[in-house]
Each structure stands twice: as structure tokens, then as C-alpha cells.
mmCIF file of C-alpha atoms in Angstrom:
data_model
loop_
_atom_site.group_PDB
_atom_site.id
_atom_site.type_symbol
_atom_site.label_atom_id
_atom_site.label_comp_id
_atom_site.label_asym_id
_atom_site.label_seq_id
_atom_site.Cartn_x
_atom_site.Cartn_y
_atom_site.Cartn_z
ATOM 1 C CA MET A 222 -72.941 -9.983 0.699
ATOM 2 C CA ASP A 223 -72.314 -6.500 1.471
ATOM 3 C CA ILE A 224 -68.581 -6.881 2.164
ATOM 4 C CA PRO A 225 -67.870 -8.036 -1.515
ATOM 5 C CA MET A 226 -69.938 -5.493 -3.220
ATOM 6 C CA LYS A 227 -68.054 -2.825 -1.119
ATOM 7 C CA LYS A 228 -64.889 -4.117 -2.412
ATOM 8 C CA TRP A 229 -65.699 -4.320 -6.108
ATOM 9 C CA LEU A 230 -67.503 -0.444 -5.847
ATOM 10 C CA LEU A 231 -64.377 1.267 -5.601
ATOM 11 C CA PRO A 232 -62.659 0.067 -8.704
ATOM 12 C CA ILE A 233 -65.567 0.175 -10.480
ATOM 13 C CA THR A 234 -66.204 3.713 -9.907
ATOM 14 C CA ALA A 235 -62.642 4.711 -10.673
ATOM 15 C CA ILE A 236 -62.968 2.691 -14.245
ATOM 16 C CA ILE A 237 -66.222 4.827 -14.648
ATOM 17 C CA LEU A 238 -64.583 8.342 -14.028
ATOM 18 C CA LEU A 239 -61.553 7.355 -16.270
ATOM 19 C CA LEU A 240 -63.922 6.626 -19.175
ATOM 20 C CA VAL A 241 -65.453 9.463 -18.608
ATOM 21 C CA ILE A 242 -62.452 11.916 -18.644
ATOM 22 C CA ILE A 243 -61.395 10.098 -21.993
ATOM 23 C CA ALA A 244 -64.473 10.873 -23.668
ATOM 24 C CA TRP A 245 -64.373 14.663 -22.398
ATOM 25 C CA MET A 246 -60.921 14.685 -23.898
ATOM 26 C CA ALA A 247 -61.603 13.358 -27.137
ATOM 27 C CA GLY A 248 -64.847 15.686 -27.499
ATOM 28 C CA ALA A 249 -67.674 13.658 -26.891
ATOM 29 C CA PHE A 250 -69.702 16.902 -24.567
ATOM 30 C CA ARG A 251 -68.881 19.457 -27.690
ATOM 31 C CA ASP A 252 -70.696 19.996 -30.812
ATOM 32 C CA LYS A 253 -69.043 18.948 -33.756
ATOM 33 C CA ILE A 254 -68.828 20.216 -37.145
ATOM 34 C CA GLU A 255 -69.273 17.553 -40.026
ATOM 35 C CA PRO A 256 -66.531 17.711 -42.714
ATOM 36 C CA GLY A 257 -67.779 18.852 -46.085
ATOM 37 C CA LEU A 258 -69.436 21.601 -47.636
ATOM 38 C CA GLY A 259 -71.742 23.981 -46.257
ATOM 39 C CA ASP A 260 -73.584 27.366 -46.770
ATOM 40 C CA ALA A 261 -71.418 30.565 -46.296
ATOM 41 C CA PRO A 262 -73.035 33.527 -44.534
ATOM 42 C CA LYS A 263 -74.447 36.150 -46.796
ATOM 43 C CA SER A 264 -72.101 38.824 -45.639
ATOM 44 C CA ALA A 265 -69.174 36.696 -46.262
ATOM 45 C CA VAL A 266 -70.179 35.799 -49.968
ATOM 46 C CA ASP A 267 -71.099 39.748 -50.436
ATOM 47 C CA ARG A 268 -66.776 39.999 -49.885
ATOM 48 C CA ALA A 269 -65.520 36.917 -51.746
ATOM 49 C CA VAL A 270 -63.097 38.012 -54.359
ATOM 50 C CA PRO A 271 -61.604 36.121 -57.365
ATOM 51 C CA VAL A 272 -58.260 34.819 -57.619
ATOM 52 C CA LEU A 273 -56.398 37.119 -60.217
ATOM 53 C CA ARG A 274 -53.651 36.268 -62.576
ATOM 54 C CA GLU A 275 -51.083 38.700 -63.247
ATOM 55 C CA ASP A 276 -47.964 38.865 -65.310
ATOM 56 C CA LEU A 277 -45.179 40.607 -62.699
ATOM 57 C CA PRO A 278 -41.656 41.207 -62.613
ATOM 58 C CA VAL A 279 -39.839 38.608 -60.757
ATOM 59 C CA VAL A 280 -36.548 39.077 -58.518
ATOM 60 C CA GLU A 281 -33.792 36.714 -57.590
ATOM 61 C CA SER A 282 -32.268 36.727 -54.266
ATOM 62 C CA VAL A 283 -28.492 36.975 -54.497
ATOM 63 C CA PRO A 284 -26.338 36.220 -51.802
ATOM 64 C CA ALA A 285 -23.990 39.277 -50.978
ATOM 65 C CA SER A 286 -21.807 40.957 -48.818
ATOM 66 C CA ILE A 287 -20.829 44.011 -47.923
ATOM 67 C CA GLY A 288 -17.462 45.739 -48.485
ATOM 68 C CA ALA A 289 -15.883 49.447 -48.578
ATOM 69 C CA ARG A 290 -14.408 51.050 -51.833
ATOM 70 C CA GLU A 291 -12.090 53.123 -49.911
ATOM 71 C CA ALA A 292 -10.053 50.406 -47.503
ATOM 72 C CA THR A 293 -6.462 50.391 -46.762
ATOM 73 C CA THR A 294 -3.863 48.505 -45.136
ATOM 74 C CA ILE A 295 -1.272 50.210 -43.081
ATOM 75 C CA SER A 296 2.322 48.898 -43.158
ATOM 76 C CA SER A 297 5.889 50.202 -42.427
ATOM 77 C CA ARG A 298 8.348 50.877 -45.409
ATOM 78 C CA THR A 299 11.360 50.727 -43.137
ATOM 79 C CA LEU A 300 12.669 48.286 -40.560
ATOM 80 C CA ALA A 301 12.414 49.622 -37.213
ATOM 81 C CA ARG A 302 10.933 49.059 -33.715
ATOM 82 C CA ILE A 303 7.535 50.216 -32.739
ATOM 83 C CA THR A 304 7.451 52.567 -30.139
ATOM 84 C CA HIS A 305 4.045 53.839 -29.713
ATOM 85 C CA ILE A 306 0.538 53.021 -31.579
ATOM 86 C CA THR A 307 -1.969 55.735 -30.863
ATOM 87 C CA VAL A 308 -5.278 53.879 -32.022
ATOM 88 C CA ARG A 309 -7.097 50.330 -31.522
ATOM 89 C CA ALA A 310 -9.898 48.789 -33.638
ATOM 90 C CA GLY A 311 -13.105 50.737 -33.991
ATOM 91 C CA ASP A 312 -11.304 54.078 -33.358
ATOM 92 C CA ALA A 313 -12.451 56.828 -35.809
ATOM 93 C CA VAL A 314 -9.713 58.730 -37.559
ATOM 94 C CA GLU A 315 -8.870 61.828 -39.770
ATOM 95 C CA LYS A 316 -6.752 61.840 -42.492
ATOM 96 C CA ASP A 317 -2.900 62.797 -41.672
ATOM 97 C CA ARG A 318 -3.679 61.654 -38.193
ATOM 98 C CA LEU A 319 -0.471 59.807 -36.626
ATOM 99 C CA LEU A 320 -1.191 56.369 -36.120
ATOM 100 C CA ILE A 321 2.367 54.664 -35.501
ATOM 101 C CA GLU A 322 5.462 55.798 -34.163
ATOM 102 C CA LEU A 323 8.632 53.920 -35.164
ATOM 103 C CA GLU A 324 12.420 54.108 -33.456
ATOM 104 C CA ARG A 325 14.038 56.788 -35.252
ATOM 105 C CA SER A 326 17.339 57.258 -33.370
ATOM 106 C CA ASP A 327 19.342 55.741 -35.876
ATOM 107 C CA VAL A 328 17.579 57.364 -38.750
ATOM 108 C CA GLU A 329 18.391 60.711 -37.088
ATOM 109 C CA SER A 330 22.146 59.866 -36.579
ATOM 110 C CA ARG A 331 22.239 59.365 -40.258
ATOM 111 C CA LEU A 332 20.498 62.805 -41.184
ATOM 112 C CA GLN A 333 23.194 64.320 -38.884
ATOM 113 C CA GLN A 334 25.852 62.831 -40.704
ATOM 114 C CA ALA A 335 24.613 63.397 -44.070
ATOM 115 C CA ASN A 336 24.277 67.522 -42.823
ATOM 116 C CA GLU A 337 28.019 67.266 -41.554
ATOM 117 C CA GLN A 338 29.243 66.192 -44.944
ATOM 118 C CA VAL A 339 27.146 68.699 -46.868
ATOM 119 C CA ARG A 340 29.030 71.321 -44.683
ATOM 120 C CA ALA A 341 32.368 69.595 -45.047
ATOM 121 C CA VAL A 342 32.059 69.436 -48.598
ATOM 122 C CA THR A 343 30.481 73.094 -48.795
ATOM 123 C CA ALA A 344 33.854 74.407 -46.933
ATOM 124 C CA ARG A 345 36.097 72.333 -49.418
ATOM 125 C CA LEU A 346 34.309 73.785 -52.544
ATOM 126 C CA ARG A 347 34.842 77.335 -51.078
ATOM 127 C CA GLU A 348 38.684 76.427 -51.230
ATOM 128 C CA ALA A 349 38.371 75.034 -54.486
ATOM 129 C CA LYS A 350 36.561 77.875 -56.315
ATOM 130 C CA GLN A 351 39.246 80.356 -54.804
ATOM 131 C CA SER A 352 41.867 78.299 -55.922
ATOM 132 C CA LEU A 353 40.171 78.006 -59.547
ATOM 133 C CA ASP A 354 39.328 81.845 -59.732
ATOM 134 C CA ARG A 355 43.373 82.389 -58.904
ATOM 135 C CA ALA A 356 44.415 79.913 -61.534
ATOM 136 C CA GLU A 357 42.384 81.612 -63.835
ATOM 137 C CA GLU A 358 43.597 84.972 -63.082
ATOM 138 C CA LEU A 359 47.440 83.585 -63.277
ATOM 139 C CA TYR A 360 46.579 81.588 -66.392
ATOM 140 C CA ARG A 361 45.379 85.127 -68.261
ATOM 141 C CA GLN A 362 48.731 86.507 -67.116
ATOM 142 C CA LYS A 363 50.341 84.020 -68.659
ATOM 143 C CA LEU A 364 52.025 82.991 -65.389
ATOM 144 C CA VAL A 365 51.286 79.267 -65.102
ATOM 145 C CA ALA A 366 50.233 76.589 -67.677
ATOM 146 C CA ALA A 367 47.230 75.420 -68.785
ATOM 147 C CA ALA A 368 47.880 72.069 -67.043
ATOM 148 C CA ALA A 369 47.534 74.012 -63.673
ATOM 149 C CA LEU A 370 44.124 75.714 -64.595
ATOM 150 C CA ASP A 371 42.666 72.147 -65.698
ATOM 151 C CA GLU A 372 43.672 70.497 -62.660
ATOM 152 C CA ALA A 373 42.203 73.841 -60.442
ATOM 153 C CA ARG A 374 38.797 73.104 -62.852
ATOM 154 C CA ALA A 375 38.866 69.431 -62.170
ATOM 155 C CA ASN A 376 39.171 69.637 -58.516
ATOM 156 C CA HIS A 377 36.420 72.231 -58.359
ATOM 157 C CA ASP A 378 33.814 70.304 -60.562
ATOM 158 C CA ALA A 379 34.376 67.027 -58.677
ATOM 159 C CA LEU A 380 33.519 68.819 -55.386
ATOM 160 C CA VAL A 381 30.546 70.388 -57.157
ATOM 161 C CA ALA A 382 29.317 66.703 -57.900
ATOM 162 C CA GLU A 383 30.405 65.507 -54.271
ATOM 163 C CA ARG A 384 28.428 68.230 -52.654
ATOM 164 C CA ALA A 385 25.213 67.172 -54.768
ATOM 165 C CA THR A 386 25.830 63.520 -53.686
ATOM 166 C CA ALA A 387 25.886 64.907 -50.025
ATOM 167 C CA GLU A 388 22.820 66.632 -50.613
ATOM 168 C CA GLN A 389 20.747 63.757 -51.854
ATOM 169 C CA ALA A 390 22.271 61.570 -48.809
ATOM 170 C CA VAL A 391 20.300 64.602 -46.703
ATOM 171 C CA MET A 392 17.082 64.102 -48.208
ATOM 172 C CA GLU A 393 17.277 60.442 -48.342
ATOM 173 C CA ALA A 394 17.952 60.319 -44.537
ATOM 174 C CA ARG A 395 14.730 63.000 -44.223
ATOM 175 C CA THR A 396 12.569 60.882 -46.406
ATOM 176 C CA ALA A 397 13.655 57.826 -44.256
ATOM 177 C CA LEU A 398 12.871 59.849 -41.113
ATOM 178 C CA SER A 399 9.354 60.569 -42.115
ATOM 179 C CA TYR A 400 8.684 56.757 -42.641
ATOM 180 C CA THR A 401 8.968 56.526 -38.735
ATOM 181 C CA ARG A 402 5.865 58.529 -38.307
ATOM 182 C CA ILE A 403 2.874 56.774 -40.404
ATOM 183 C CA LEU A 404 -0.183 59.145 -40.644
ATOM 184 C CA SER A 405 -3.489 57.913 -41.886
ATOM 185 C CA PRO A 406 -4.184 58.387 -45.536
ATOM 186 C CA ILE A 407 -7.760 58.654 -45.335
ATOM 187 C CA ASP A 408 -10.723 59.462 -43.161
ATOM 188 C CA GLY A 409 -12.221 56.300 -41.490
ATOM 189 C CA ARG A 410 -12.128 53.652 -39.108
ATOM 190 C CA VAL A 411 -9.811 50.998 -37.469
ATOM 191 C CA VAL A 412 -10.869 47.431 -38.591
ATOM 192 C CA GLU A 413 -7.890 45.569 -36.906
ATOM 193 C CA ARG A 414 -4.553 46.038 -35.240
ATOM 194 C CA PHE A 415 -2.117 43.740 -36.028
ATOM 195 C CA ALA A 416 0.928 44.743 -33.699
ATOM 196 C CA GLU A 417 1.942 46.420 -30.345
ATOM 197 C CA PRO A 418 4.737 48.760 -29.093
ATOM 198 C CA GLY A 419 7.774 46.827 -28.897
ATOM 199 C CA ASP A 420 6.970 44.734 -32.023
ATOM 200 C CA THR A 421 9.661 44.927 -35.105
ATOM 201 C CA ALA A 422 7.972 46.475 -38.337
ATOM 202 C CA SER A 423 8.962 44.924 -41.343
ATOM 203 C CA PRO A 424 8.425 46.196 -44.790
ATOM 204 C CA GLY A 425 4.976 45.005 -46.157
ATOM 205 C CA ASP A 426 4.016 43.603 -42.939
ATOM 206 C CA LYS A 427 0.194 44.484 -42.012
ATOM 207 C CA LEU A 428 0.130 46.580 -39.040
ATOM 208 C CA LEU A 429 -3.710 48.320 -39.204
ATOM 209 C CA THR A 430 -6.299 48.174 -41.567
ATOM 210 C CA LEU A 431 -8.858 50.844 -42.027
ATOM 211 C CA TYR A 432 -11.889 51.310 -44.059
ATOM 212 C CA ASN A 433 -14.273 54.606 -44.910
ATOM 213 C CA PRO A 434 -17.671 53.998 -43.657
ATOM 214 C CA LEU A 435 -18.816 56.560 -46.205
ATOM 215 C CA SER A 436 -17.435 54.599 -49.099
ATOM 216 C CA MET A 437 -19.666 51.284 -48.835
ATOM 217 C CA ARG A 438 -21.003 49.145 -51.052
ATOM 218 C CA ILE A 439 -22.770 45.900 -51.952
ATOM 219 C CA GLU A 440 -20.891 42.808 -53.742
ATOM 220 C CA ALA A 441 -22.479 39.717 -55.250
ATOM 221 C CA ALA A 442 -21.569 37.107 -57.664
ATOM 222 C CA VAL A 443 -24.408 36.961 -60.149
ATOM 223 C CA ARG A 444 -24.826 34.228 -62.254
ATOM 224 C CA GLU A 445 -24.107 34.908 -66.155
ATOM 225 C CA ARG A 446 -27.742 34.907 -67.433
ATOM 226 C CA LEU A 447 -29.036 37.507 -64.982
ATOM 227 C CA ALA A 448 -25.653 39.959 -64.867
ATOM 228 C CA LEU A 449 -25.572 40.259 -68.744
ATOM 229 C CA SER A 450 -28.807 42.198 -68.186
ATOM 230 C CA LEU A 451 -27.586 44.388 -65.710
ATOM 231 C CA GLU A 452 -26.356 48.008 -66.658
ATOM 232 C CA ILE A 453 -23.985 50.883 -64.566
ATOM 233 C CA GLY A 454 -26.148 53.166 -62.743
ATOM 234 C CA GLN A 455 -29.103 50.773 -62.297
ATOM 235 C CA GLU A 456 -30.980 50.656 -59.224
ATOM 236 C CA LEU A 457 -31.490 47.185 -57.310
ATOM 237 C CA GLN A 458 -32.994 46.548 -53.828
ATOM 238 C CA VAL A 459 -31.017 45.122 -51.163
ATOM 239 C CA GLU A 460 -31.807 43.404 -47.658
ATOM 240 C CA ILE A 461 -29.916 43.332 -44.720
ATOM 241 C CA PRO A 462 -30.937 40.527 -42.820
ATOM 242 C CA ALA A 463 -29.392 41.452 -39.489
ATOM 243 C CA THR A 464 -30.820 44.780 -39.126
ATOM 244 C CA GLY A 465 -34.157 43.751 -41.135
ATOM 245 C CA ALA A 466 -33.404 47.114 -43.629
ATOM 246 C CA ARG A 467 -34.245 47.108 -46.799
ATOM 247 C CA ILE A 468 -32.048 49.812 -49.068
ATOM 248 C CA THR A 469 -31.556 51.047 -52.427
ATOM 249 C CA ALA A 470 -28.304 50.301 -53.955
ATOM 250 C CA ARG A 471 -26.648 51.862 -57.746
ATOM 251 C CA ILE A 472 -24.471 49.491 -59.581
ATOM 252 C CA GLU A 473 -20.922 51.175 -59.938
ATOM 253 C CA GLU A 474 -18.896 48.131 -61.190
ATOM 254 C CA LEU A 475 -19.527 45.167 -63.249
ATOM 255 C CA VAL A 476 -16.482 43.212 -63.574
ATOM 256 C CA PRO A 477 -15.865 42.525 -67.083
ATOM 257 C CA ALA A 478 -14.866 38.588 -66.787
ATOM 258 C CA ALA A 479 -16.561 35.605 -65.322
ATOM 259 C CA ASP A 480 -15.484 33.146 -62.682
ATOM 260 C CA PRO A 481 -14.961 29.898 -64.334
ATOM 261 C CA GLY A 482 -15.904 27.941 -61.206
ATOM 262 C CA SER A 483 -19.211 29.557 -60.680
ATOM 263 C CA ARG A 484 -19.898 31.310 -63.934
ATOM 264 C CA SER A 485 -20.939 34.222 -62.203
ATOM 265 C CA PHE A 486 -19.662 37.842 -62.536
ATOM 266 C CA MET A 487 -18.742 40.522 -59.639
ATOM 267 C CA VAL A 488 -21.417 42.917 -59.050
ATOM 268 C CA LYS A 489 -20.556 45.882 -57.038
ATOM 269 C CA ALA A 490 -23.507 48.511 -56.272
ATOM 270 C CA GLN A 491 -22.903 51.599 -53.999
ATOM 271 C CA ILE A 492 -25.062 52.355 -51.121
ATOM 272 C CA GLY A 493 -25.727 55.728 -49.112
ATOM 273 C CA ASP A 494 -25.246 56.862 -45.630
ATOM 274 C CA SER A 495 -24.220 52.908 -44.315
ATOM 275 C CA GLY A 496 -25.504 53.629 -40.918
ATOM 276 C CA GLN A 497 -24.894 50.454 -38.913
ATOM 277 C CA LEU A 498 -23.477 48.532 -41.860
ATOM 278 C CA MET A 499 -19.974 47.020 -41.417
ATOM 279 C CA PRO A 500 -17.472 45.323 -43.773
ATOM 280 C CA GLY A 501 -18.201 41.614 -44.097
ATOM 281 C CA MET A 502 -21.924 41.829 -43.109
ATOM 282 C CA TYR A 503 -24.341 39.346 -45.243
ATOM 283 C CA ALA A 504 -26.832 41.149 -47.565
ATOM 284 C CA ARG A 505 -29.054 39.943 -50.447
ATOM 285 C CA MET A 506 -29.361 41.494 -53.619
ATOM 286 C CA MET A 507 -32.699 41.230 -55.548
ATOM 287 C CA VAL A 508 -31.466 41.333 -59.065
ATOM 288 C CA PRO A 509 -34.536 41.875 -61.845
ATOM 289 C CA ALA A 510 -35.205 38.344 -63.653
ATOM 290 C CA GLY A 511 -37.724 38.870 -65.853
ATOM 291 C CA GLU A 512 -41.344 38.246 -65.675
ATOM 292 C CA ARG A 513 -43.939 35.210 -64.249
ATOM 293 C CA SER A 514 -47.504 34.745 -64.366
ATOM 294 C CA MET A 515 -48.928 34.756 -60.700
ATOM 295 C CA LEU A 516 -52.108 33.678 -58.913
ATOM 296 C CA LEU A 517 -52.888 36.368 -56.543
ATOM 297 C CA VAL A 518 -55.488 36.933 -53.490
ATOM 298 C CA PRO A 519 -55.291 39.332 -50.598
ATOM 299 C CA ALA A 520 -53.233 38.667 -47.663
ATOM 300 C CA ASP A 521 -56.388 39.044 -45.039
ATOM 301 C CA ARG A 522 -58.089 35.848 -46.515
ATOM 302 C CA ILE A 523 -55.385 33.193 -45.691
ATOM 303 C CA LEU A 524 -55.187 31.955 -42.353
ATOM 304 C CA HIS A 525 -51.768 30.496 -41.008
ATOM 305 C CA TYR A 526 -52.173 27.541 -38.616
ATOM 306 C CA GLY A 527 -48.327 27.119 -38.038
ATOM 307 C CA GLN A 528 -46.950 26.130 -41.570
ATOM 308 C CA LEU A 529 -50.138 25.363 -43.103
ATOM 309 C CA ASP A 530 -52.099 28.075 -45.245
ATOM 310 C CA LEU A 531 -56.136 27.694 -45.416
ATOM 311 C CA VAL A 532 -58.387 29.683 -47.443
ATOM 312 C CA TRP A 533 -62.315 29.066 -47.878
ATOM 313 C CA VAL A 534 -63.351 28.779 -51.635
ATOM 314 C CA GLY A 535 -67.266 29.021 -52.446
ATOM 315 C CA ASP A 536 -69.697 30.683 -54.643
ATOM 316 C CA GLY A 537 -72.297 31.401 -51.893
ATOM 317 C CA GLU A 538 -74.107 27.991 -52.064
ATOM 318 C CA ASP A 539 -71.051 25.627 -51.081
ATOM 319 C CA VAL A 540 -68.086 26.459 -49.391
ATOM 320 C CA GLU A 541 -65.017 24.272 -48.970
ATOM 321 C CA ARG A 542 -62.041 24.622 -46.845
ATOM 322 C CA ARG A 543 -58.712 24.288 -48.611
ATOM 323 C CA PHE A 544 -55.320 24.023 -48.029
ATOM 324 C CA VAL A 545 -52.859 26.008 -50.077
ATOM 325 C CA ARG A 546 -49.287 27.226 -50.490
ATOM 326 C CA SER A 547 -48.832 30.761 -50.327
ATOM 327 C CA GLY A 548 -45.395 32.703 -51.560
ATOM 328 C CA ARG A 549 -44.270 36.107 -50.999
ATOM 329 C CA GLU A 550 -46.009 39.161 -50.603
ATOM 330 C CA VAL A 551 -45.693 40.772 -54.252
ATOM 331 C CA ARG A 552 -47.218 44.127 -53.498
ATOM 332 C CA PRO A 553 -48.888 45.805 -50.471
ATOM 333 C CA GLY A 554 -52.099 43.515 -49.315
ATOM 334 C CA MET A 555 -51.782 40.951 -52.264
ATOM 335 C CA VAL A 556 -49.928 37.474 -51.997
ATOM 336 C CA GLU A 557 -48.968 34.981 -54.450
ATOM 337 C CA VAL A 558 -50.538 31.441 -54.319
ATOM 338 C CA ILE A 559 -48.078 29.041 -55.714
ATOM 339 C CA ALA A 560 -50.565 25.676 -55.182
ATOM 340 C CA GLY A 561 -54.163 25.282 -54.284
ATOM 341 C CA LEU A 562 -56.045 27.844 -56.223
ATOM 342 C CA ALA A 563 -57.121 28.299 -59.572
ATOM 343 C CA GLU A 564 -57.655 31.247 -61.480
ATOM 344 C CA GLY A 565 -61.582 32.833 -61.356
ATOM 345 C CA GLU A 566 -62.223 30.855 -57.901
ATOM 346 C CA MET A 567 -63.896 32.819 -55.149
ATOM 347 C CA VAL A 568 -62.291 33.526 -52.045
ATOM 348 C CA LEU A 569 -64.098 34.320 -49.012
ATOM 349 C CA PRO A 570 -62.938 36.113 -45.781
ATOM 350 C CA PRO A 571 -62.307 33.934 -42.924
ATOM 351 C CA ALA A 572 -65.780 34.969 -41.467
ATOM 352 C CA VAL A 573 -67.161 31.867 -42.813
ATOM 353 C CA THR A 574 -65.704 29.619 -40.040
ATOM 354 C CA GLU A 575 -67.433 31.609 -37.617
#
């Protein structure tokens, strides 16, 4: 009989131990708080605050982007091979700094030819002037006919016009030579470089893009009902999610035409020193949207459990634990309650849970 008992003793012991572990994990050996209403501590009741209802201004968060008021695209005005580019993306440049050099040997040759043409015409014009002076003197002495004088004057006037044309060719060649040195039109920063030395630059092709970091602004498409209430010079709050910054922007432009697809107006607002902001970054423009009645409670009266918000409501005798839906912080220390509470209810501090 001893052998069968020993055979069953080990499994029975293991089953009992397993049941004890399950009971411990289920909380059988810990004190339990029954659900329902209870009495709040007197210290907590003394600090109970009512749920307030106030009419507060409401803002609507409008998706926006950061742009630059002073931005330019650099391109060539002549067809030539690029010999040198002095900047790359991200470089800071000053106004009139050399950015790109183009091949200039053929333009220099044209300029030299134009200068030589001016000298040649000037020499011929000098001779024609002397011939005209002699013809006028002989005509006064009645030694030549009027036809000879007219011919000398016509030859002189034709050379005057020819020299003017040659001088214009010189100016044109000098202008074309200046196009081989592309200078920065603004103080700013290089955004992107589209060409490399050895490439052929064609008129109108993009070579570089620049922007002025001191001319940053916020651009947002605001729905028509809100946009019609905005004014030039009005200040708005702007949030930059990437940096966590909240800055003030002043409206400088309201495009007077709506997008027929989205029924929205483009609003452009100027900001101050841009700091780390760059064109194309995402922002949120806070546009005033009137007033709305809100229920407010102190932020320290709400307990957060993950995505759940909990408050304790009571009048000193009965205390109720209630889940609520909280909103944003409308002013320091006060949070909007969207659902779960009514105006005038007393909210106790979290000390009632102790």
C-alpha cells in the first residue's frame, strides 16, 4: 500500500501547488476594494472644485508649410559650357558673389572683333571728315559742283551711322561677356545645385536655387469661412511639430481668390528670425474660429491610465470613480472635458484613491 500512495503523492502535490499559484496570480491573497461608492477623506473633500463652464475662443489647426518670400532660381542667359561652380547645396552666399562661370573664349573673340570694327570705321570716318571739309571749302570757292559736296556729305554720314552700329556691337559683346559670370542676386543660402562643371547651360535651364533665411513665412490654405474673417497685420500662433516650437506670425498677404477645388484661400504670414526653419517644413497655423462653451477642470484632477482618463466625483458622502474624455489645455492648468462630467459637479483630487 505504501508504494501506491507514494506513486500518487507527487502528482497531487504538483496539482495543489499549481492551484495555489493560480489563486495568488488572481489576487486571492490580497485585499480587495469592492466596486461602488465610498466615503472620501475629509482632506480631499475640502479641496474639491466644481466643473466650470466658460465661453472661450476656439482656434482651428490648419496644415501649413514654411516658405521663403525671397527665393530665386539661377539660370543662364546664354548657351555655353559651364567651367566652374563655386557653391554647393547649403552654402551661405552674399549678394553679388560669383556663383557660376561659363566658357567665354568665343564671346571675348566677338568683343575683340567688334572693337577692331570700331577702330576701322573711325579711321575711315576721319578721312571722310577731311574730304567733306575740302569739298565744302572748294564749293565756297565755286571750284566744285554741288553734287560733289553732296556725295562727300553722304559718305561722311554713312560712316557715322556705321560707327554707331559698330559701337552697339561692342556693347552687345560686353553684355554677352557679363553673362558668362553669374552672380548671386540676393544674400541667402543655396537650396539645390542642378548642374556640374562640363555641362552645357541653356537659356532658362535651372542651375541653382537660393532663398533668404531672413524672409521665411508660413503659407496655409484656409477654408473660406475662416479666411474671410482674417485681416492683413493680424497675428496668429504657429506650431512647428518638428522642433516643438510655437511662434507668432503676422499675416502679410491674403490671396484674393479661392481655389475652386478646395474652396480655400491662401494665407501667407511673416515670421521673425527663422532659426532652424527651412523651406518645405510642416507647420500648423492656429486660425481663430469664434467661441465655444467648454467644461473646464484642473489638469491635476485627471488621472491618466494609458489612453483612459479618470476623475473622482463626489460631494463628501458618496464618491464615484468616473471615466471621462478630456481635450486640450485651454489655459495653464485648466483642461477641457469633452464628455463624462456636467457643470457644477465636484471633482476631488486623486488623494481619494489612497
